Coordinates of C-alpha atoms in Angstrom, one line a residue:
M1 CA 136.9 69.9 35.6
S2 CA 133.9 71.6 37.7
L3 CA 132.2 74.9 36.4
E4 CA 131.6 77.5 38.6
L5 CA 127.9 79.3 37.6
T6 CA 127.3 82.6 38.8
M7 CA 124.5 84.1 40.2
L8 CA 122.5 87.1 38.2
Q9 CA 120.6 89.1 40.3
E10 CA 117.2 90.5 39.7
A11 CA 117.1 94.2 38.4
K12 CA 115.6 95.9 40.7
T13 CA 111.9 97.9 39.2
Q14 CA 110.0 100.5 40.3
R15 CA 106.2 100.6 38.2
D16 CA 104.6 104.0 39.5
T17 CA 100.8 104.2 38.2
A18 CA 99.1 107.7 38.4
R19 CA 94.8 106.7 38.4
T20 CA 94.2 110.4 39.9
F21 CA 95.7 113.5 38.5
Y22 CA 96.5 116.7 41.0
G23 CA 97.5 118.9 38.8
Y24 CA 100.2 121.4 38.9
N25 CA 103.0 121.3 41.4
H26 CA 106.4 123.5 41.3
R27 CA 108.7 122.0 43.6
N28 CA 111.4 120.0 43.5
R29 CA 109.7 117.3 45.0
I30 CA 106.3 116.5 43.9
G31 CA 103.7 113.7 44.6
N32 CA 102.5 110.9 42.2
G33 CA 99.8 112.5 39.7
E34 CA 101.5 115.8 40.2
F35 CA 103.1 118.0 37.4
F36 CA 105.9 120.0 37.3
D37 CA 104.3 122.2 35.4
T38 CA 100.9 122.0 33.1
L39 CA 99.5 124.3 30.0
N40 CA 95.5 124.7 29.5
T41 CA 94.8 121.8 31.8
T42 CA 91.9 121.6 34.2
S43 CA 90.7 119.7 37.3
K44 CA 87.0 120.2 35.8
D45 CA 87.0 116.4 34.9
F46 CA 88.7 115.4 38.0
P47 CA 90.6 112.2 38.6
L48 CA 90.8 112.2 35.4
L49 CA 93.6 114.5 33.2
S50 CA 92.2 116.9 30.3
P51 CA 92.4 119.7 29.0
R52 CA 90.5 123.1 29.6
S53 CA 87.7 123.9 27.3
P54 CA 87.8 126.1 24.3
R55 CA 86.8 129.9 25.2
G56 CA 84.0 131.5 23.9
I57 CA 84.9 134.8 22.0
V58 CA 82.2 137.2 22.7
K59 CA 82.3 140.6 21.1
Q60 CA 85.0 142.2 20.0
L61 CA 85.0 146.1 21.1
T62 CA 86.9 149.4 19.7
K63 CA 88.7 150.9 23.0
P64 CA 87.4 148.9 25.8
H65 CA 87.5 150.9 29.1
G66 CA 85.7 148.0 31.8
L67 CA 83.4 145.6 31.9
Y68 CA 80.8 144.3 35.1
A69 CA 77.5 142.5 35.5
L70 CA 74.8 143.3 37.5
N71 CA 71.0 142.3 36.2
G72 CA 72.9 141.7 32.9
L73 CA 76.5 142.2 31.5
I74 CA 77.4 146.0 31.6
Y75 CA 80.6 147.0 29.7
V76 CA 82.2 150.7 28.4
D77 CA 83.6 150.9 25.3
G78 CA 85.0 154.3 24.7
K79 CA 82.4 156.8 26.3
V80 CA 79.7 154.6 25.8
I81 CA 77.7 152.3 28.7
Y82 CA 76.5 149.4 26.4
Y83 CA 74.2 147.4 28.8
N84 CA 73.1 143.4 27.4
D85 CA 75.2 144.7 24.1
K86 CA 73.3 148.0 23.7
P87 CA 74.5 151.2 24.0
T88 CA 72.4 152.9 26.8
A89 CA 74.4 155.4 28.2
Y90 CA 77.3 157.5 27.9
V91 CA 80.4 158.4 30.9
D92 CA 82.4 161.4 31.2
E93 CA 85.4 159.9 30.7
D94 CA 87.7 158.3 28.2
S95 CA 89.0 156.6 31.0
D96 CA 89.6 152.8 32.5
K97 CA 86.7 152.0 34.8
T98 CA 86.0 150.6 38.4
F99 CA 82.4 149.4 38.9
V100 CA 81.0 148.7 42.3
G101 CA 76.9 147.6 42.1
M102 CA 74.7 148.9 44.5
G103 CA 71.0 148.0 44.6
A104 CA 69.7 148.0 40.7
E105 CA 72.7 151.0 39.7
V106 CA 76.0 149.9 39.0
I107 CA 78.4 153.1 40.3
I108 CA 81.6 153.9 38.1
F109 CA 84.6 155.2 39.2
P110 CA 86.5 157.5 38.0
D111 CA 83.6 159.4 36.6
K112 CA 81.6 159.4 40.1
I113 CA 78.2 158.2 38.2
A114 CA 75.5 155.7 38.5
F115 CA 74.2 154.0 35.9
N116 CA 69.8 152.3 36.5
T117 CA 70.1 149.0 34.8
Y118 CA 66.3 149.3 34.9
T119 CA 65.5 152.7 34.2
R120 CA 68.9 152.8 31.8
K121 CA 69.5 156.2 32.5
V122 CA 72.4 158.0 34.4
R123 CA 72.8 160.3 37.4
H124 CA 76.1 162.5 38.7
L125 CA 77.1 161.4 42.4
E126 CA 78.6 164.7 43.1
Q127 CA 77.3 168.5 41.8
H128 CA 78.9 171.4 41.6
N129 CA 76.0 174.7 41.2
E130 CA 77.8 178.5 40.9
A131 CA 75.2 181.6 41.7
T132 CA 76.7 184.4 39.7
T133 CA 74.4 187.6 40.0
L134 CA 72.0 188.3 43.4
V135 CA 72.5 186.1 46.3
T136 CA 70.5 186.4 49.1
A137 CA 70.0 184.7 52.8
E138 CA 66.8 185.1 54.9
L139 CA 65.6 183.7 57.7
C140 CA 62.8 180.2 56.9
R141 CA 61.0 177.6 58.5
V142 CA 62.7 174.3 58.0
D143 CA 60.1 173.4 54.7
G144 CA 62.0 176.3 53.4
T145 CA 58.4 178.8 53.6
R146 CA 58.9 182.4 54.4
Y147 CA 57.2 184.0 57.1
D148 CA 54.4 186.5 55.8
V149 CA 54.5 189.9 57.6
D150 CA 51.9 191.1 58.5
K151 CA 53.4 194.6 59.6
T152 CA 57.0 195.7 59.3
S153 CA 57.3 199.1 61.2
S154 CA 59.5 200.4 64.0
T155 CA 56.3 201.1 66.2
E156 CA 53.4 198.2 67.5
P157 CA 50.8 198.0 65.4
E158 CA 47.4 198.7 66.7
N159 CA 44.7 196.1 67.1
P160 CA 46.6 193.2 66.6
F161 CA 45.3 189.4 66.3
H162 CA 46.4 186.5 67.8
G163 CA 49.4 184.7 65.3
M164 CA 50.3 188.5 63.9
L165 CA 53.4 189.0 62.7
W166 CA 55.3 192.1 63.3
L167 CA 59.0 192.7 62.0
D168 CA 60.3 195.5 64.7
T169 CA 62.7 197.5 62.4
S170 CA 63.3 200.0 66.0
D171 CA 66.6 198.8 65.8
P172 CA 68.1 199.4 63.0
E173 CA 70.9 197.0 63.0
L174 CA 69.0 194.2 64.3
W175 CA 65.2 193.3 63.4
E176 CA 63.2 191.1 65.4
L177 CA 60.5 188.8 64.5
K178 CA 57.9 188.8 66.8
I179 CA 54.1 187.0 66.9
Y180 CA 51.0 188.3 69.0
S181 CA 50.1 185.7 71.6
E182 CA 45.6 186.6 72.3
A183 CA 46.1 184.6 75.5
E184 CA 49.0 186.2 76.8
H185 CA 48.0 190.0 75.4
R186 CA 51.9 190.0 74.1
W187 CA 53.9 190.2 71.2
G188 CA 56.7 187.4 72.3
A189 CA 59.9 186.8 69.8
V190 CA 59.8 183.9 66.8
S191 CA 63.3 181.9 66.8
T192 CA 64.5 180.3 64.3
T193 CA 67.9 178.6 63.0
Y194 CA 66.9 177.8 59.7
C195 CA 68.1 180.1 56.5
R196 CA 66.9 180.0 53.0
L197 CA 70.6 180.8 50.9
N198 CA 68.7 182.5 46.8
G199 CA 70.6 182.5 44.2
M200 CA 69.6 181.2 40.1
S201 CA 70.3 177.4 40.1
L202 CA 72.0 177.1 43.3
G203 CA 70.2 174.2 44.5
Y204 CA 69.8 172.5 41.3
N205 CA 69.8 168.9 41.4
L206 CA 70.1 168.6 44.9
K207 CA 67.7 167.2 47.7
D208 CA 67.1 167.1 51.3
Y209 CA 69.4 166.4 53.4
D210 CA 72.4 166.5 50.9
S211 CA 75.1 167.2 52.9
V212 CA 76.9 170.1 51.2
D213 CA 80.1 171.9 51.0
I214 CA 79.7 176.2 50.5
Q215 CA 81.9 178.4 49.3
G216 CA 82.0 182.8 48.5
I217 CA 80.3 184.0 51.4
T218 CA 82.1 187.6 52.2
G219 CA 80.1 189.3 54.3
E220 CA 81.5 189.2 57.9
D221 CA 79.1 188.8 59.8
V222 CA 77.9 185.2 58.2
Q223 CA 81.1 183.9 57.8
D224 CA 79.3 180.6 58.8
L225 CA 77.8 180.1 55.6
N226 CA 80.7 178.8 54.6
G227 CA 81.8 175.3 54.7
S228 CA 79.8 171.9 55.1
H229 CA 76.1 172.5 55.8
I230 CA 73.1 169.8 55.6
V231 CA 70.6 170.8 53.1
Y232 CA 67.4 170.4 54.8
K233 CA 65.4 171.8 51.6
A234 CA 66.7 172.5 48.2
G235 CA 65.0 173.6 44.9
D236 CA 66.3 175.2 42.0
D237 CA 67.0 178.4 42.3
F238 CA 67.5 178.2 46.6
I239 CA 68.3 175.6 49.8
V240 CA 67.5 176.0 53.1
I241 CA 70.3 175.3 56.0
T242 CA 71.2 176.7 59.5
G243 CA 72.7 180.0 59.9
T244 CA 72.4 181.6 63.0
S245 CA 74.1 184.7 62.1
V246 CA 71.8 185.4 59.4
K247 CA 69.5 188.4 60.9
W248 CA 65.6 188.8 59.8
K249 CA 67.6 191.7 58.1
G250 CA 68.6 189.5 56.0
Y251 CA 71.8 189.3 53.6
H252 CA 72.5 190.3 49.9
Q253 CA 75.5 190.3 48.0
Y254 CA 76.2 190.1 44.0
E255 CA 79.8 187.9 44.1
T256 CA 79.8 184.2 43.0
V257 CA 78.5 181.4 45.5
T258 CA 79.5 178.2 44.7
V259 CA 77.6 175.2 46.5
D260 CA 79.5 171.3 46.1
R261 CA 78.2 168.1 46.4
K262 CA 81.0 166.2 46.7
L263 CA 83.0 162.4 47.1
P264 CA 86.1 161.7 48.9
D265 CA 89.2 160.3 47.0
M266 CA 89.0 156.7 47.5
D267 CA 91.4 154.3 46.4
F268 CA 89.7 151.3 47.6
I269 CA 85.4 150.7 47.3
C270 CA 82.7 147.8 47.5
Q271 CA 79.3 147.9 49.0
H272 CA 78.6 146.4 52.2
E273 CA 74.8 146.3 53.3
N274 CA 73.1 149.5 50.9
R275 CA 76.0 151.4 52.0
L276 CA 79.4 152.2 49.6
W277 CA 82.0 152.1 51.6
G278 CA 85.9 153.1 51.0
C279 CA 89.5 153.9 51.9
S280 CA 92.6 156.6 50.9
N281 CA 96.0 156.4 51.6
K282 CA 96.3 160.1 51.4
T283 CA 94.2 160.7 54.5
H284 CA 94.4 157.3 56.2
E285 CA 91.0 157.3 56.8
I286 CA 88.2 154.9 56.5
F287 CA 84.6 155.8 54.8
C288 CA 81.0 155.0 54.2
S289 CA 78.0 156.6 52.5
A290 CA 74.4 157.5 53.8
L291 CA 72.3 154.7 54.3
G292 CA 71.0 153.8 50.5
D293 CA 72.7 156.9 49.4
P294 CA 75.9 157.3 47.8
T295 CA 76.0 160.6 46.7
N296 CA 76.2 161.9 50.2
W297 CA 79.4 160.9 52.6
S298 CA 79.5 163.5 55.2
R299 CA 75.9 163.9 56.5
F300 CA 75.6 163.7 60.9
L301 CA 73.1 163.9 61.9
G302 CA 72.9 161.7 64.8
I303 CA 70.7 159.5 62.9
S304 CA 70.9 155.5 62.1
T305 CA 71.2 156.8 58.4
D306 CA 74.3 158.6 59.0
S307 CA 77.6 158.6 56.9
Y308 CA 80.6 157.6 58.5
V309 CA 84.2 158.3 58.8
A310 CA 87.2 156.5 60.9
T311 CA 91.1 157.4 61.0
V312 CA 93.4 154.6 61.0
G313 CA 95.8 154.8 62.8
S314 CA 98.5 151.5 61.7
P315 CA 101.2 151.7 59.5
G316 CA 101.0 151.2 55.1
D317 CA 99.4 151.7 52.8
F318 CA 95.6 150.5 52.2
T319 CA 96.0 147.4 49.5
G320 CA 92.0 146.6 49.2
C321 CA 88.6 146.3 50.5
I322 CA 85.8 144.1 50.0
S323 CA 82.5 142.4 51.6
H324 CA 82.7 139.3 52.9
G325 CA 80.4 137.0 55.7
G326 CA 78.5 139.8 56.7
Y327 CA 81.7 142.8 57.5
V328 CA 83.9 144.9 55.5
L329 CA 87.4 144.2 55.1
F330 CA 90.4 146.5 54.8
F331 CA 93.4 144.9 53.7
K332 CA 96.9 146.2 54.5
E333 CA 100.3 144.2 53.3
D334 CA 100.5 143.0 56.9
R335 CA 97.1 143.2 58.5
I336 CA 92.8 142.8 57.7
H337 CA 91.1 146.0 59.5
K338 CA 87.6 144.2 60.3
M339 CA 84.2 146.9 60.7
Y340 CA 81.8 145.5 62.2
G341 CA 78.5 147.0 63.2
S342 CA 75.3 148.4 61.3
Q343 CA 75.1 152.0 62.4
P344 CA 77.6 154.5 62.8
S345 CA 76.4 154.4 66.3
N346 CA 78.2 150.9 66.9
F347 CA 80.8 150.8 64.4
Q348 CA 83.9 149.1 65.5
L349 CA 86.8 148.5 64.0
T350 CA 89.3 145.8 64.9
E351 CA 93.0 144.6 63.5
I352 CA 94.1 141.4 62.6
V353 CA 97.6 141.8 61.7
C354 CA 98.2 138.0 59.4
R355 CA 99.1 137.8 55.6
G356 CA 96.8 140.6 53.6
C357 CA 96.4 141.2 50.4
A358 CA 99.6 142.5 48.0
K359 CA 100.1 146.2 46.9
G360 CA 98.5 145.9 43.6
S361 CA 96.8 143.1 44.2
H362 CA 93.1 144.0 45.5
E363 CA 91.5 142.7 41.9
S364 CA 92.6 139.2 43.0
L365 CA 90.0 139.7 46.8
C366 CA 87.6 137.1 45.6
S367 CA 84.6 134.4 46.9
V368 CA 84.4 131.7 45.6
N369 CA 81.6 129.4 47.8
E370 CA 81.8 131.3 51.0
V371 CA 85.6 131.2 51.3
L372 CA 87.8 134.5 50.8
Y373 CA 91.1 134.5 48.1
W374 CA 93.8 137.0 47.6
K375 CA 97.2 137.2 46.6
N376 CA 99.6 138.0 49.1
R377 CA 103.2 138.7 48.4
E378 CA 104.1 135.6 49.0
D379 CA 101.3 133.5 48.6
V380 CA 97.8 133.1 47.8
C381 CA 95.3 133.0 50.7
A382 CA 92.4 131.4 51.6
Y383 CA 90.2 132.8 54.4
T384 CA 86.6 132.1 56.1
S385 CA 86.2 134.0 59.6
S386 CA 89.6 133.7 62.0
M387 CA 93.0 133.8 59.8
P388 CA 94.0 133.2 56.8
A389 CA 95.5 129.7 55.3
G390 CA 98.3 129.4 52.6
I391 CA 96.8 127.7 49.6
G392 CA 99.9 128.6 47.4
D393 CA 102.7 125.8 47.9
N394 CA 102.2 124.3 44.7
L395 CA 103.1 127.3 42.4
G396 CA 107.0 126.8 44.0
D397 CA 109.2 129.4 44.0
D398 CA 108.0 131.8 41.5
V399 CA 107.2 135.1 42.1
Y400 CA 103.8 136.5 41.0
V401 CA 102.1 139.6 41.4
N402 CA 99.2 142.1 40.3
A403 CA 96.8 139.4 40.6
S404 CA 93.5 139.4 39.5
S405 CA 90.8 136.8 39.6
G406 CA 87.0 136.0 38.9
A407 CA 85.4 132.3 40.3
A408 CA 83.3 130.5 38.0
G409 CA 81.5 127.1 39.9
R410 CA 83.7 126.0 41.9
F411 CA 87.0 126.8 39.9
L412 CA 88.9 130.4 41.1
Y413 CA 90.9 131.8 38.2
M414 CA 93.7 134.0 39.4
N415 CA 95.9 135.7 36.4
M416 CA 99.0 137.0 37.2
D417 CA 102.8 138.4 36.7
D418 CA 105.5 136.3 36.9
A419 CA 109.0 137.6 37.9
S420 CA 109.8 138.3 33.9
G421 CA 106.5 140.5 33.5
K422 CA 104.3 137.9 31.4
R423 CA 100.9 137.2 32.5
W424 CA 99.7 133.4 33.0
M425 CA 96.3 132.5 34.4
F426 CA 96.1 129.7 36.9
T427 CA 92.6 128.0 38.3
Y428 CA 92.6 126.7 41.5
D429 CA 89.7 124.1 42.4
T430 CA 88.7 125.1 46.0
E431 CA 87.1 121.6 46.0
K432 CA 89.6 119.4 45.4
N433 CA 92.5 121.5 46.4
V434 CA 94.3 121.3 43.1
W435 CA 96.2 123.9 41.0
H436 CA 96.2 124.5 37.0
K437 CA 98.2 126.5 35.4
Q438 CA 97.0 128.0 31.7
D439 CA 98.7 130.1 29.6
H440 CA 99.3 134.2 28.8
I441 CA 95.9 135.7 28.7
N442 CA 95.6 139.0 30.3
A443 CA 91.9 138.6 32.1
R444 CA 91.0 142.4 32.8
W445 CA 87.8 143.3 34.7
M446 CA 86.8 139.3 35.7
T447 CA 83.7 139.2 36.0
S448 CA 80.5 136.6 36.7
F449 CA 77.5 136.5 35.6
D450 CA 75.1 133.4 35.6
T451 CA 77.4 130.5 35.0
S452 CA 80.0 132.0 32.8
L453 CA 83.2 134.0 34.4
Y454 CA 84.0 136.5 31.0
C455 CA 87.0 139.2 31.3
I456 CA 88.5 141.4 28.0
D457 CA 91.6 140.5 27.0
D458 CA 94.2 142.3 25.1
L459 CA 93.0 142.0 21.6
G460 CA 89.9 143.9 23.0
R461 CA 87.7 140.8 22.9
I462 CA 85.0 140.1 25.8
I463 CA 86.1 136.7 25.9
D464 CA 83.8 133.5 28.4
L465 CA 86.5 132.1 30.4
T466 CA 84.2 129.2 30.5
G467 CA 83.4 129.0 26.6
N468 CA 79.0 128.8 28.1
Q469 CA 79.3 131.5 25.7
G470 CA 80.5 132.7 22.1
E471 CA 82.2 132.1 19.4
P472 CA 84.9 129.2 20.4
E473 CA 88.3 129.4 19.7
K474 CA 90.7 127.4 18.0
P475 CA 91.1 123.4 19.6
V476 CA 93.3 124.3 22.7
H477 CA 96.9 123.1 22.5
W478 CA 98.3 121.4 26.1
M479 CA 100.8 120.0 28.2
V480 CA 101.6 118.6 31.1
E481 CA 105.7 117.8 32.5
T482 CA 106.3 115.1 35.1
G483 CA 109.0 115.4 37.6
D484 CA 111.9 113.6 37.5
L485 CA 110.2 109.4 36.8
G486 CA 110.6 107.1 39.5
I487 CA 111.5 109.8 41.8
D488 CA 108.0 111.4 43.0
S489 CA 106.2 109.2 44.2
Q490 CA 106.1 110.1 47.7
N491 CA 104.5 106.7 49.1
N492 CA 107.2 103.8 47.4
S493 CA 109.7 102.6 49.2
Y494 CA 112.4 102.7 46.5
V495 CA 113.5 106.3 46.1
G496 CA 115.5 106.8 42.8
S497 CA 116.9 110.0 43.8
M498 CA 118.3 108.0 46.8
S499 CA 119.9 105.2 44.9
P500 CA 123.3 105.1 44.2
D501 CA 122.3 103.8 41.1
A502 CA 122.0 104.7 37.7
R503 CA 118.1 103.7 36.1
Y504 CA 116.7 103.5 33.0
L505 CA 112.8 104.6 32.3
S506 CA 111.7 100.3 30.6
K507 CA 108.3 101.2 29.9
I508 CA 105.3 103.4 29.8
Q509 CA 101.8 103.5 29.4
V510 CA 98.8 105.3 29.5
R511 CA 95.2 105.0 29.0
L512 CA 93.7 107.5 27.3
D513 CA 90.2 108.5 25.5
L514 CA 90.5 111.3 22.1
D515 CA 88.1 112.7 20.6
T516 CA 88.0 113.3 16.9
G517 CA 90.2 115.6 15.4
S518 CA 92.7 115.6 18.7
H519 CA 96.1 114.4 18.9
I520 CA 98.7 113.6 21.1
A521 CA 102.8 113.5 21.4
F522 CA 105.0 112.0 24.2
A523 CA 108.4 113.5 24.0
V524 CA 111.3 113.4 27.0
Q525 CA 114.0 115.1 28.3
Y526 CA 117.3 113.2 30.1
D527 CA 119.4 114.4 33.3
H528 CA 118.1 118.5 32.6
Q529 CA 119.2 118.7 29.7
D530 CA 117.3 121.1 26.9
E531 CA 116.6 118.9 24.6
W532 CA 113.0 117.2 24.6
K533 CA 113.0 114.5 22.2
E534 CA 109.6 113.0 20.9
V535 CA 109.5 109.7 21.3
Y536 CA 105.8 108.9 20.2
R537 CA 102.9 111.0 18.4
M538 CA 99.2 109.6 17.4
A539 CA 95.9 111.0 16.3
A540 CA 92.2 110.6 17.6
N541 CA 91.5 106.6 18.3
G542 CA 88.3 106.8 21.2
K543 CA 89.2 104.7 24.0
R544 CA 92.1 102.8 24.7
S545 CA 95.8 102.3 26.5
I546 CA 98.7 102.6 24.7
L547 CA 102.1 101.7 25.3
V548 CA 104.8 105.0 24.5
P549 CA 108.2 103.0 23.1
I550 CA 111.2 104.0 25.2
I551 CA 115.1 102.9 23.9
P552 CA 116.8 102.0 26.7
R553 CA 118.9 104.8 28.3
R554 CA 120.9 105.3 31.0
H555 CA 120.2 108.4 32.8
D556 CA 120.7 109.7 36.2
S557 CA 117.0 111.8 36.1
I558 CA 114.2 111.5 33.1
R559 CA 111.5 113.8 32.4
M560 CA 108.3 113.3 30.2
R561 CA 106.0 116.1 28.3
I562 CA 102.3 114.9 27.4
Y563 CA 101.3 117.2 24.6
G564 CA 98.4 117.5 22.4
V565 CA 95.5 119.5 20.5
G566 CA 92.1 119.2 21.6
P567 CA 89.9 117.4 23.9
C568 CA 91.4 114.6 25.3
K569 CA 91.0 112.8 28.8
V570 CA 94.1 111.3 30.4
Y571 CA 92.6 108.1 32.7
S572 CA 95.7 106.3 33.9
F573 CA 99.7 107.2 33.2
A574 CA 102.5 104.1 34.5
K575 CA 105.7 104.1 34.3
T576 CA 108.6 101.0 35.2
V577 CA 112.1 102.7 36.0
E578 CA 114.8 99.6 36.2
D579 CA 117.8 100.2 38.4
G580 CA 120.5 100.7 35.9
G581 CA 123.8 99.7 37.9
F582 CA 126.5 101.7 39.5
R583 CA 126.8 105.6 39.1
E584 CA 129.4 107.7 39.5

């Protein structure tokens, strides 16, 4: 009798060890060391996996309307402007604010005021004056001084002297001022194009070379006094403008005259090279203020410090603007307009058809280490100087809108809404090219100051997202979720999803370091079922390697979640998968 022995084949096994963790990758096929989902994790300790630091709660506000940083932290609570935590001034409107820094001033919209961070004073950029009593117009010198007439008569004065001024009234309709020249022994006409407009409070709070709009002049012969003018000289009760129709006889009226210094209505605004720049979807125009003067937007004297305006013919609405790399960039959803030049005479606007900024995501425009980032309709874009490049593949197919961004060190923080309206905070490590998803915080008015990134949350609290300042929040709850274990390696020859056999997850080994008071747990999900089953939990025990006990179960796919509370560092994550035979 002979015995036949059956040779047993050794089960195929696959062991993957991740020692470098590449963060969030929400796609169907991910790499070793990547995670399909994350919560409150960071690449700050790259290549290790760790939770983010607790955020700092800096201050509780009552009715927050905005946050900004310029030589200190500035915020608006109700109608009060706080600078370095001290109430210093007031805004006009009880509404949300947009801030732009220019020199030592913070320009605040929609109030159109400027807050000086050194003097702590507020000034209005617009000015509205009304003269409701007597208003007169008379010809004058450019500095506003009147001509001291020596003689007013219809006949030539006797015994004239050099430089004598005579107001000739021989023509009742056209008086003429004349000056005597002793060298030529004759009278010559004095010509001027400057007109002094007098009226109570007519020039209040105006300054020389302001651009203004005048309305209310009723005389038929002096209608050129209405409209846009440059103020060559201003006093509380007068302004000097050009007015060629005014005669030496002068003009007067008792009807109300208004003088307005206005800012154009703009959808987006930024500061670049000591000018404010803005754009309007209503007029399809791009504007800039006079050099160093945010109060003047229609000063056109033909000099280098002039204001500037240009009509843009490309289709679609503007979606944002920012100063970057020595240029002003005006965004639409499918293009960028780039402004070159240093003064109005050489300003040149070019057009780049490319992935622009999505509507509602103008606050996502953010520069980190000389690279500009923004949220496009389908992607997150990075831009240096030529064309934008997409960096958002790891966000998967999920649609995100209404993005806003901030910068802290090498990290881009991007806060945006998903399709259901939930708001998520993502971080992008610009050096390691690693994404992480954090939590549902709604971080409004993100602004960087020193080494911190501040925001205001839905509870009205000023939060330091980096955790450098303020009272630390409660220990952070964090989580990572793997892809299908055994099929997420891009470098192994054995790929589980292509195998006809079922598999067993036979072993998981993790090396980690848990701080005092922290704990960690592991849960598994088989074949994409809804139920997650916790398989292991442990409290702080220093740096060590642990073997997560897995009860072998035949499966087509398996995922694992690692979640915990408090500081933790994961050094490596090793998994062993064995072939389990034929699967139907």
